[in-house]
Short mmCIF file of N, CA, C and O in Angstrom, two decimals:
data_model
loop_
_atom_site.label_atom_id
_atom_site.label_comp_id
_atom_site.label_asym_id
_atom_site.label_seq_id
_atom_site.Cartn_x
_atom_site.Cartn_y
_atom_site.Cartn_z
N UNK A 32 -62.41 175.56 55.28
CA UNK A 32 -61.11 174.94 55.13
C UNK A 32 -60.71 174.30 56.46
O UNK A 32 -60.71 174.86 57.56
N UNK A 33 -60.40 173.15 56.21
CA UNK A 33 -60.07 172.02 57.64
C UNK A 33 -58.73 172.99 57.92
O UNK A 33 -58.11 173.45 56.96
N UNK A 34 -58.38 173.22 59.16
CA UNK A 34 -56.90 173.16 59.42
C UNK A 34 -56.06 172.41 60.14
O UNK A 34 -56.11 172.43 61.37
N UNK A 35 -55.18 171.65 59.48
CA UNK A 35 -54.29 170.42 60.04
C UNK A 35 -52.94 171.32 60.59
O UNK A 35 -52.29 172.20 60.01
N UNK A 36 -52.82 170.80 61.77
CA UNK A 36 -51.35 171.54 62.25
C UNK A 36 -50.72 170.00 62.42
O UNK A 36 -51.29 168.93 62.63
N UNK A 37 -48.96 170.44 62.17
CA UNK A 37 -48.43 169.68 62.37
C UNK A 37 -47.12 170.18 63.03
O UNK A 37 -46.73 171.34 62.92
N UNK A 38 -46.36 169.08 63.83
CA UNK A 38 -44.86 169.47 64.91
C UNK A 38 -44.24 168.45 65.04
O UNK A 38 -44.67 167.29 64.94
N UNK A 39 -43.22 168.79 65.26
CA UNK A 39 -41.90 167.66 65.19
C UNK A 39 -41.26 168.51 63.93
O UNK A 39 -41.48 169.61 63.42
N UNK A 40 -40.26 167.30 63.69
CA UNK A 40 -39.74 167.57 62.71
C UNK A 40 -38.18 168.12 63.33
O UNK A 40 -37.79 167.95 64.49
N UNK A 41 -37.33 168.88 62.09
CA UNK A 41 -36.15 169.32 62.33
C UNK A 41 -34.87 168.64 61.96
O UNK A 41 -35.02 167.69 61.19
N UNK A 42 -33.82 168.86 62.28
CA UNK A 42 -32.59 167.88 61.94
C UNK A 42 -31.84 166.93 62.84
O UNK A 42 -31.96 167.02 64.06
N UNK A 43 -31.27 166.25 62.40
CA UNK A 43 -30.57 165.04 62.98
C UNK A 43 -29.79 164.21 62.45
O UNK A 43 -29.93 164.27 61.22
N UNK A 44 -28.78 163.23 62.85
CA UNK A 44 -27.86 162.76 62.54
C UNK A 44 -28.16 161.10 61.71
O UNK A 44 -28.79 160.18 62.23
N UNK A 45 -27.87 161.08 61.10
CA UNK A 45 -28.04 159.20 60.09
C UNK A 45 -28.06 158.26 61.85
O UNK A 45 -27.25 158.16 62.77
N UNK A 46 -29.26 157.81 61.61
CA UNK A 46 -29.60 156.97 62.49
C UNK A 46 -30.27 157.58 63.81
O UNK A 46 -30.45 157.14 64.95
N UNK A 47 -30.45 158.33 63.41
CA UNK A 47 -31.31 158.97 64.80
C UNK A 47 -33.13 159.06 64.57
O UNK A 47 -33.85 158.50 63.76
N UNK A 48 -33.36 159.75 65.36
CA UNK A 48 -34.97 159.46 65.52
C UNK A 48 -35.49 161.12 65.81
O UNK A 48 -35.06 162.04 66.51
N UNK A 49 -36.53 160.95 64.95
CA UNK A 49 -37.48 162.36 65.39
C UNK A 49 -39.04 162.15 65.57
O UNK A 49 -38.94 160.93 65.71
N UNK A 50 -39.74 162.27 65.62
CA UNK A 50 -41.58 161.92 65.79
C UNK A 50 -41.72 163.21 65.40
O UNK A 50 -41.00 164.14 65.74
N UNK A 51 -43.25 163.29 64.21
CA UNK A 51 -43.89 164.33 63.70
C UNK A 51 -45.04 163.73 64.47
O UNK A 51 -45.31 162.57 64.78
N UNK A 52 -45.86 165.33 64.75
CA UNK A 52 -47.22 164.84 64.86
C UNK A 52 -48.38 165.76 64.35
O UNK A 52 -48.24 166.97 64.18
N UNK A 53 -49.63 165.03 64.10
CA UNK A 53 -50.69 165.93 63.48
C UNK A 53 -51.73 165.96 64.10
O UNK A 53 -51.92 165.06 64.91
N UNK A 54 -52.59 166.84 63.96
CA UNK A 54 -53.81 167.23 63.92
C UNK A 54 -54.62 168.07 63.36
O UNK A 54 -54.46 169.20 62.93
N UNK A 55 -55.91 167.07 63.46
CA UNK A 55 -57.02 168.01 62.68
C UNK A 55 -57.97 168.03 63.41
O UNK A 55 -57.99 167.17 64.29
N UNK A 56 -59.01 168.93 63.34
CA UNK A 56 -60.06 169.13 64.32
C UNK A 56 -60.90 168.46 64.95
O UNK A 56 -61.17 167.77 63.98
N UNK A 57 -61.81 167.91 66.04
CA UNK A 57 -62.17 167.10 66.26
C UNK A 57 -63.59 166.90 65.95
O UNK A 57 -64.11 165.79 65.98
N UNK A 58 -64.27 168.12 65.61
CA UNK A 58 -64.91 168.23 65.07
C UNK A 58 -65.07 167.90 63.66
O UNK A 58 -66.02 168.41 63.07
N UNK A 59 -64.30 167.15 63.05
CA UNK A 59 -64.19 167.11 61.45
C UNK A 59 -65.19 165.74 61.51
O UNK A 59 -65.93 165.50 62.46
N UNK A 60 -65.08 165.06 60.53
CA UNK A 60 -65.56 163.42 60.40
C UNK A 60 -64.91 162.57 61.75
O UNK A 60 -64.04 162.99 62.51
N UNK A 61 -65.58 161.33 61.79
CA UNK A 61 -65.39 160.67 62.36
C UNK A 61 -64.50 159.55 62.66
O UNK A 61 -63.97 158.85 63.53
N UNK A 62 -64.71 159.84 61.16
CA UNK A 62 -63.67 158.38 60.45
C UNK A 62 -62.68 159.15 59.17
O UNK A 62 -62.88 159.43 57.99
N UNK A 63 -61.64 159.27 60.05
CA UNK A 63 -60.93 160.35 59.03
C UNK A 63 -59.40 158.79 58.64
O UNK A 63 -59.22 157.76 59.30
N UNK A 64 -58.75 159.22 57.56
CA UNK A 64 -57.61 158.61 57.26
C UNK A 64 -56.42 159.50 57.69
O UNK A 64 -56.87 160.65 57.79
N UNK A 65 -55.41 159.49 57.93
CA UNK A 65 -54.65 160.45 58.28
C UNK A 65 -53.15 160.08 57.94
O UNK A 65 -52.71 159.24 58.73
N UNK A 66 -52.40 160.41 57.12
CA UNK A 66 -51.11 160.27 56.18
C UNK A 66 -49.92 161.12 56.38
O UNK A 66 -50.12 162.29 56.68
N UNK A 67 -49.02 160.78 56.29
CA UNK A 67 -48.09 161.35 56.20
C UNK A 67 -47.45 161.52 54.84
O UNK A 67 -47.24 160.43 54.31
N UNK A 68 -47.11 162.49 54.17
CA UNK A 68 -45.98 162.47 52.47
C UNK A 68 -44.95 163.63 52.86
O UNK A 68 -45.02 164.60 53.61
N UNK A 69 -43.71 162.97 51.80
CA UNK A 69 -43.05 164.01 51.61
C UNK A 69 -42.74 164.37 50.77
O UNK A 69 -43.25 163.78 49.82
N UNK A 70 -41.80 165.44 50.39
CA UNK A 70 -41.60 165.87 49.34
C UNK A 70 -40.27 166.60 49.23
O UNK A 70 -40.07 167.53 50.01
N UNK A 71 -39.29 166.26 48.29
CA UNK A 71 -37.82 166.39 48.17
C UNK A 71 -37.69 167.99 46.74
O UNK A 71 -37.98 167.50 45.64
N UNK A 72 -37.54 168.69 46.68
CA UNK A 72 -37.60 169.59 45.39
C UNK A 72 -36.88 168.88 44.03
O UNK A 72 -35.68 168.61 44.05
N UNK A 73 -37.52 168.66 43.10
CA UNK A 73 -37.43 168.52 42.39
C UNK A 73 -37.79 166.79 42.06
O UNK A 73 -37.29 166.08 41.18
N UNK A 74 -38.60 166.50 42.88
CA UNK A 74 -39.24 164.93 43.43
C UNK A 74 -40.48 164.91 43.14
O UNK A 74 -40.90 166.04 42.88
N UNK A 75 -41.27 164.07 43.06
CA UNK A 75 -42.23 163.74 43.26
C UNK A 75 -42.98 163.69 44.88
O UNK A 75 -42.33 163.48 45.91
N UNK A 76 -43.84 163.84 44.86
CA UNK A 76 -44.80 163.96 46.30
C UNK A 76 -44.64 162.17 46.44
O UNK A 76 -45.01 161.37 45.57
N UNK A 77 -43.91 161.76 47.92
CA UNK A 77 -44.21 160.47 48.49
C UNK A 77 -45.23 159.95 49.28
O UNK A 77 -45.14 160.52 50.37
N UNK A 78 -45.90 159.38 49.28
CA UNK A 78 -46.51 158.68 50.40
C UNK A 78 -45.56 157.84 51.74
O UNK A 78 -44.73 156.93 51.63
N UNK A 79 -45.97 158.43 52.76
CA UNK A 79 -44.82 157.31 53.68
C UNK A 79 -45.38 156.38 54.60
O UNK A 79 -44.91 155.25 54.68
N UNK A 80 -46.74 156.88 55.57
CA UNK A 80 -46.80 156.02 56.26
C UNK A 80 -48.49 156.82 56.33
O UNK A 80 -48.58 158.04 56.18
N UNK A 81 -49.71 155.96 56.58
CA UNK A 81 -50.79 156.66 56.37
C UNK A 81 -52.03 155.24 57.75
O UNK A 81 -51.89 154.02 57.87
N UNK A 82 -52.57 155.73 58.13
CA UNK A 82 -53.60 155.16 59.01
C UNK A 82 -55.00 155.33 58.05
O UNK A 82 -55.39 156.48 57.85
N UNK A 83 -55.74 154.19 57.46
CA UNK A 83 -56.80 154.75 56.83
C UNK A 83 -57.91 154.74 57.78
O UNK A 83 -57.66 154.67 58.99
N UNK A 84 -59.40 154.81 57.26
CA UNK A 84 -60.35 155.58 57.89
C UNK A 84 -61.09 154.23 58.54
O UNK A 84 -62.17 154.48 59.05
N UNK A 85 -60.71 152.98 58.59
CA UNK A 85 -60.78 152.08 58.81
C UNK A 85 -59.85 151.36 60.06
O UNK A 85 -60.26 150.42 60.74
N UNK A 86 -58.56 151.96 60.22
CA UNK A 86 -57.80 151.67 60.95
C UNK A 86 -56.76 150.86 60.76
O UNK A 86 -56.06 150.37 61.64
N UNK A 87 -56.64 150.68 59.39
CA UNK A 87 -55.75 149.66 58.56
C UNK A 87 -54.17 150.63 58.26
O UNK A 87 -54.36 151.45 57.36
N UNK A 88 -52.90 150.67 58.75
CA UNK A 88 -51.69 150.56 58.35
C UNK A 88 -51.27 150.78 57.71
O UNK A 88 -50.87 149.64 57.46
N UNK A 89 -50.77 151.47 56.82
CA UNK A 89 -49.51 150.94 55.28
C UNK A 89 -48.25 152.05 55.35
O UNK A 89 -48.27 153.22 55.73
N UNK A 90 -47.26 151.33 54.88
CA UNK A 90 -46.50 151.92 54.77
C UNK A 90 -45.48 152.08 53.40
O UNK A 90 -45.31 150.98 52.87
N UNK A 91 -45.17 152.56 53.10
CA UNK A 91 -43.83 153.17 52.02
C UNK A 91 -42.77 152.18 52.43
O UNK A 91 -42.08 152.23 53.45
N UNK A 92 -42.76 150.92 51.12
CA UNK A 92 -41.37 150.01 51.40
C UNK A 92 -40.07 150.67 52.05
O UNK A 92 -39.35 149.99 52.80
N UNK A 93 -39.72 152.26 51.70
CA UNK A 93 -38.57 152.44 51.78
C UNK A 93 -38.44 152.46 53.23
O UNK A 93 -37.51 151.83 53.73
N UNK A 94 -39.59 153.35 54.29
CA UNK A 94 -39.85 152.93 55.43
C UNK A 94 -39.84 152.33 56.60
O UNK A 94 -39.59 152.70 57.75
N UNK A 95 -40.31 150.91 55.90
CA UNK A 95 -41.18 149.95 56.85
C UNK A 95 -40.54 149.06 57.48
O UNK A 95 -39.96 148.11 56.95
N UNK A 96 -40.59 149.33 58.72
CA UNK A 96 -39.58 148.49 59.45
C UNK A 96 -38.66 149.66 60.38
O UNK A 96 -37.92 149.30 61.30
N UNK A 97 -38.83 151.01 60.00
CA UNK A 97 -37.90 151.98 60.92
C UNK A 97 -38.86 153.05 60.74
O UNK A 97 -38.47 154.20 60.93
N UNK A 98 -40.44 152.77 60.28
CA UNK A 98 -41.41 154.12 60.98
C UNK A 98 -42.13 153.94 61.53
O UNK A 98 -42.47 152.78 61.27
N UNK A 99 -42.82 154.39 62.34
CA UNK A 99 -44.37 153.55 63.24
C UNK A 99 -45.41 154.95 62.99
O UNK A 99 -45.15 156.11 63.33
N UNK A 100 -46.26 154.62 62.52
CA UNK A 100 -47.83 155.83 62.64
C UNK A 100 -48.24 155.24 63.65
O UNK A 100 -47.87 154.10 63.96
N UNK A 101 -49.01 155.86 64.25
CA UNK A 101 -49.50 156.10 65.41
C UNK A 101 -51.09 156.41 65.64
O UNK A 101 -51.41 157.43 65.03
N UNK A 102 -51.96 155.93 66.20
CA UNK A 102 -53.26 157.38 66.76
C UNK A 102 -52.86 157.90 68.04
O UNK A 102 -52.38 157.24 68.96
N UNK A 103 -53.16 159.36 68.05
CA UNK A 103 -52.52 159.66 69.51
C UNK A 103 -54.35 159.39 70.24
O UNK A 103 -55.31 158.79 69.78
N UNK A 104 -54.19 160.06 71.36
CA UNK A 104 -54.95 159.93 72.66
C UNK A 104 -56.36 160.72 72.30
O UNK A 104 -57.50 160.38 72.61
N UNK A 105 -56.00 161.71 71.66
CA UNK A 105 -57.34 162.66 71.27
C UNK A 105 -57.80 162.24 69.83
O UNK A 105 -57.04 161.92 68.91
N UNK A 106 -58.83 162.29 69.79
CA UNK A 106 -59.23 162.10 68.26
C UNK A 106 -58.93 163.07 66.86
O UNK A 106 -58.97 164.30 66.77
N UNK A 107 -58.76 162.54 66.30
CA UNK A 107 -58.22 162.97 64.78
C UNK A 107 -56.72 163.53 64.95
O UNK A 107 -56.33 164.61 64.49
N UNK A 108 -56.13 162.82 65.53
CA UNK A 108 -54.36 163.12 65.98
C UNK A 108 -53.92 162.25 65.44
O UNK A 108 -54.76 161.50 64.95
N UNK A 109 -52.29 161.81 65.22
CA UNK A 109 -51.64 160.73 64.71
C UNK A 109 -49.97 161.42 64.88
O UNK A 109 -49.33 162.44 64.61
N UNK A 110 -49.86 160.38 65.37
CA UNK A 110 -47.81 160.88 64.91
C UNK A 110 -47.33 159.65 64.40
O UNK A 110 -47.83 158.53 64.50
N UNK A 111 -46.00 160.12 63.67
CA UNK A 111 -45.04 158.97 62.99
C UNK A 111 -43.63 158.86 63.96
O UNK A 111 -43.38 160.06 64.10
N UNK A 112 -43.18 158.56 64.28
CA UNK A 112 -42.05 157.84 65.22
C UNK A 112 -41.44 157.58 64.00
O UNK A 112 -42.03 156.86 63.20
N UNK A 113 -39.82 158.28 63.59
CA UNK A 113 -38.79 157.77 62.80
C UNK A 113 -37.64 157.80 63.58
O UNK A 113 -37.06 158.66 64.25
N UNK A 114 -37.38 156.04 63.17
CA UNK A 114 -35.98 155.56 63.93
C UNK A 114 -35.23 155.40 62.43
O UNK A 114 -35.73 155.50 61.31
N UNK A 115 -33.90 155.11 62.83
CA UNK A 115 -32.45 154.84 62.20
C UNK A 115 -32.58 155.74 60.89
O UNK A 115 -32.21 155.38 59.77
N UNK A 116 -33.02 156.68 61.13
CA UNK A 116 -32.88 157.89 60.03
C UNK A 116 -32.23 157.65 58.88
O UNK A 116 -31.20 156.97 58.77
N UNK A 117 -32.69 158.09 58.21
CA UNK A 117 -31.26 158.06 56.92
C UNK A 117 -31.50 159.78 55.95
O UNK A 117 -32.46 160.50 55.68
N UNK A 118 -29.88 159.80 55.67
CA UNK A 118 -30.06 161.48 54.38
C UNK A 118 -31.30 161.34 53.55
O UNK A 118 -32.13 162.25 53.53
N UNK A 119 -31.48 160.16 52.81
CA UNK A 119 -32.42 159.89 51.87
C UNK A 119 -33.93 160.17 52.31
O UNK A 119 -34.89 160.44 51.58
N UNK A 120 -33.90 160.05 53.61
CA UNK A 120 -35.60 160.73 54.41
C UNK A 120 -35.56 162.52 55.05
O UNK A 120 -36.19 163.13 55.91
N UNK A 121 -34.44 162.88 54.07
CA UNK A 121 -34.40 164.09 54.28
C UNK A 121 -35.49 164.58 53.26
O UNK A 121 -35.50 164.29 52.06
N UNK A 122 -36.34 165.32 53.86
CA UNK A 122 -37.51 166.42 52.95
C UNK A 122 -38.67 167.11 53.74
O UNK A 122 -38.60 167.11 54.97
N UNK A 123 -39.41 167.51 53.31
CA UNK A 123 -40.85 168.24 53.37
C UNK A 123 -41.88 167.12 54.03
O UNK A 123 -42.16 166.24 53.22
N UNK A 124 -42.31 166.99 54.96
CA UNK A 124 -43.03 166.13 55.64
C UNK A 124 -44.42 166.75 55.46
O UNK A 124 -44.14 167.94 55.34
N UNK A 125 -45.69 166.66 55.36
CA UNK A 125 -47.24 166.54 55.48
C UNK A 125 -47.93 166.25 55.70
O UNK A 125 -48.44 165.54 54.83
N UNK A 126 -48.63 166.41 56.82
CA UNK A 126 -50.02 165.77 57.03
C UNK A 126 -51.01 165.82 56.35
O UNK A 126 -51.31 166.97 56.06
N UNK A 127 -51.96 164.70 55.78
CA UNK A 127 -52.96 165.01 55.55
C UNK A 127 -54.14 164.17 55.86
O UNK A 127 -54.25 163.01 56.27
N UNK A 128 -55.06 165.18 55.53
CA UNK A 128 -56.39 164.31 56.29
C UNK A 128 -57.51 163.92 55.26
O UNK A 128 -57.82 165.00 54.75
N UNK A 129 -58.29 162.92 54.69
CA UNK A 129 -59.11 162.42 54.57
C UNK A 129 -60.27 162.10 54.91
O UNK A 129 -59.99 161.50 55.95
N UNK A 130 -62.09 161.99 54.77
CA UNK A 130 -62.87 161.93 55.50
C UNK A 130 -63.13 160.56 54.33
O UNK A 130 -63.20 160.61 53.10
N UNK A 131 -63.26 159.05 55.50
CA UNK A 131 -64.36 158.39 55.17
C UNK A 131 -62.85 157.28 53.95
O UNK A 131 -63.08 156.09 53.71
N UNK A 132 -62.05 157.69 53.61
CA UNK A 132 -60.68 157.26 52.82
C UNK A 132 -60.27 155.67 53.30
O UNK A 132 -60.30 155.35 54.49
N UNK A 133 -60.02 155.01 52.55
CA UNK A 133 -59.93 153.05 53.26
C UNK A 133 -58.82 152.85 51.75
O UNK A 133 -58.55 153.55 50.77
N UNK A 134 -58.43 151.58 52.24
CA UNK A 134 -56.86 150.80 51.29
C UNK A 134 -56.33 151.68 51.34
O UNK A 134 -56.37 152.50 52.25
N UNK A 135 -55.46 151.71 50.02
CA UNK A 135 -54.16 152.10 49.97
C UNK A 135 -54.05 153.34 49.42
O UNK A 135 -53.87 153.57 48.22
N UNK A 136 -54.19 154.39 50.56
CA UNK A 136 -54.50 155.80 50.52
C UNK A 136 -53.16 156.19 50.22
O UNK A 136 -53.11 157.28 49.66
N UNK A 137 -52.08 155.66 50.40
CA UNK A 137 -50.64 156.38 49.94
C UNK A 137 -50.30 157.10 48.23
O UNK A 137 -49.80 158.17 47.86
N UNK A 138 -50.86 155.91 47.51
CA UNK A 138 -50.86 156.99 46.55
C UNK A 138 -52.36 157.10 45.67
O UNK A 138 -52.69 156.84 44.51
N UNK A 139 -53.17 157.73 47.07
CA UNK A 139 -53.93 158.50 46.36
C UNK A 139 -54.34 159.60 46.90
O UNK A 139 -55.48 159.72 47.34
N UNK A 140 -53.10 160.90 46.96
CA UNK A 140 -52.98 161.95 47.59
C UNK A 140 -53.88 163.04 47.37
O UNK A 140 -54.13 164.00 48.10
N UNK A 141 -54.54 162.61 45.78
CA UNK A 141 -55.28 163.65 45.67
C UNK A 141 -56.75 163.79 46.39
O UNK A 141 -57.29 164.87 46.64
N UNK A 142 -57.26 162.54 46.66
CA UNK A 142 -58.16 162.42 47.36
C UNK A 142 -58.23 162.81 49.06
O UNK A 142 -59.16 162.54 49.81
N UNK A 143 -56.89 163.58 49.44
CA UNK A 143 -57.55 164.00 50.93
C UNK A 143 -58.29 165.55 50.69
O UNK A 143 -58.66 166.30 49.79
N UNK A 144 -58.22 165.47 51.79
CA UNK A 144 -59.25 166.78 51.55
C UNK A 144 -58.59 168.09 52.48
O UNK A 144 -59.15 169.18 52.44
N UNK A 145 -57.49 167.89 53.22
CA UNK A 145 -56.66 168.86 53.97
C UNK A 145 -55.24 168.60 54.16
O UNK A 145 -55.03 167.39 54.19
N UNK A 146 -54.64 169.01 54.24
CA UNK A 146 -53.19 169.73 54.25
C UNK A 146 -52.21 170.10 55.60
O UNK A 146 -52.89 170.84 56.30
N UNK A 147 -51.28 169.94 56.04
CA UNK A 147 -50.97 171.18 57.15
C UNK A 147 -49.96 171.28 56.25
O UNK A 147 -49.92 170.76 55.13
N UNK A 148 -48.89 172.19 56.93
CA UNK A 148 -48.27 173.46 56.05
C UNK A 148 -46.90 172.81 55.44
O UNK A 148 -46.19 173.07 54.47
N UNK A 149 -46.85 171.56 56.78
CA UNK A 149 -45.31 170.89 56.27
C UNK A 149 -44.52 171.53 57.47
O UNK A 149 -44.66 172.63 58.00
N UNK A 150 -43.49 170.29 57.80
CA UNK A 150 -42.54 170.30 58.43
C UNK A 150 -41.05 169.88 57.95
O UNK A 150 -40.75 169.06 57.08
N UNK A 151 -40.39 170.50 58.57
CA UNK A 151 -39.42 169.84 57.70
C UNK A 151 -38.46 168.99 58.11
O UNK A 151 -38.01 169.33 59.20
N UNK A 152 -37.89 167.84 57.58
CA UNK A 152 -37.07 166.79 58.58
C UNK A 152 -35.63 166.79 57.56
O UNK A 152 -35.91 166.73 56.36
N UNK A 153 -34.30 166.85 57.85
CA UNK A 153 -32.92 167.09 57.44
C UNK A 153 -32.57 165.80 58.29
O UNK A 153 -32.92 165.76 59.47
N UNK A 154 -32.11 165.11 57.90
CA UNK A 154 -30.28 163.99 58.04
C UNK A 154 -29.29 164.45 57.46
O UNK A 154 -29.05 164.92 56.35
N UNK A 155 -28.80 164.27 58.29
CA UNK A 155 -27.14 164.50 57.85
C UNK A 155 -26.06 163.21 57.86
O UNK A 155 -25.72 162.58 58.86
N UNK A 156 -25.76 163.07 56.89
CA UNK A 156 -25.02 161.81 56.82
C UNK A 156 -23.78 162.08 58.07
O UNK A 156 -22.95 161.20 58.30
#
């Protein structure tokens, strides 16, 4: 079992900013995809912002334009940078990881292959 840790997260005010970040081992694949979703109770699982295994971008319309993914410095890392917050991006945040994953990996969650445990991000109007 891969283990993805993830940090950041927490609460904050409508329009503010928090950065999550992940990792998975470096030892895993080479060419990993690496995603972010969340998840609201009683919601559906989102896709928000995902780096595929290719190095290609995408993001969740609701998003785009106030999240940035990231690769960090070490391999198989990534953080998301969220500016101008809003209540509505209040939920369950996730990393997940993918080996070898390309296009539009957002909604196709079932295909990663690891998990971290979830963080959690609150706005407050």
């Amino acid at each position: 079992q891969v283990h993805v840790e993830e940090s950041g997260g927490g609460s904050v005010d409508a329009g503010g900013s928090l950065t999550l970040s992940c990792a998975a081992p470096d030892s895993y694949y080479n060419n990993l995809a690496m995603a972010w979703f969340r998840q609201v109770p009683g919601k559906e699982r989102e896709g928000v912002a995902a780096i595929d295994a290719d190095g290609q971008i995408s993001y969740a319309p609701s998003v785009k334009g106030r999240f940035t993914i990231s690769k960090g410095s070490q391999k198989n890392t990534v953080s998301l940078q969220m500016n101008s917050l809003k209540p509505e991006d209040t939920g369950m945040y996730y990393c997940a990881v993918g080996a070898l994953l390309i296009g539009w990996v957002l909604e196709r969650a079932r295909e990663f292959d690891a998990w971290g445990q979830g963080t959690q991000v609150t706005v407050s109007s």
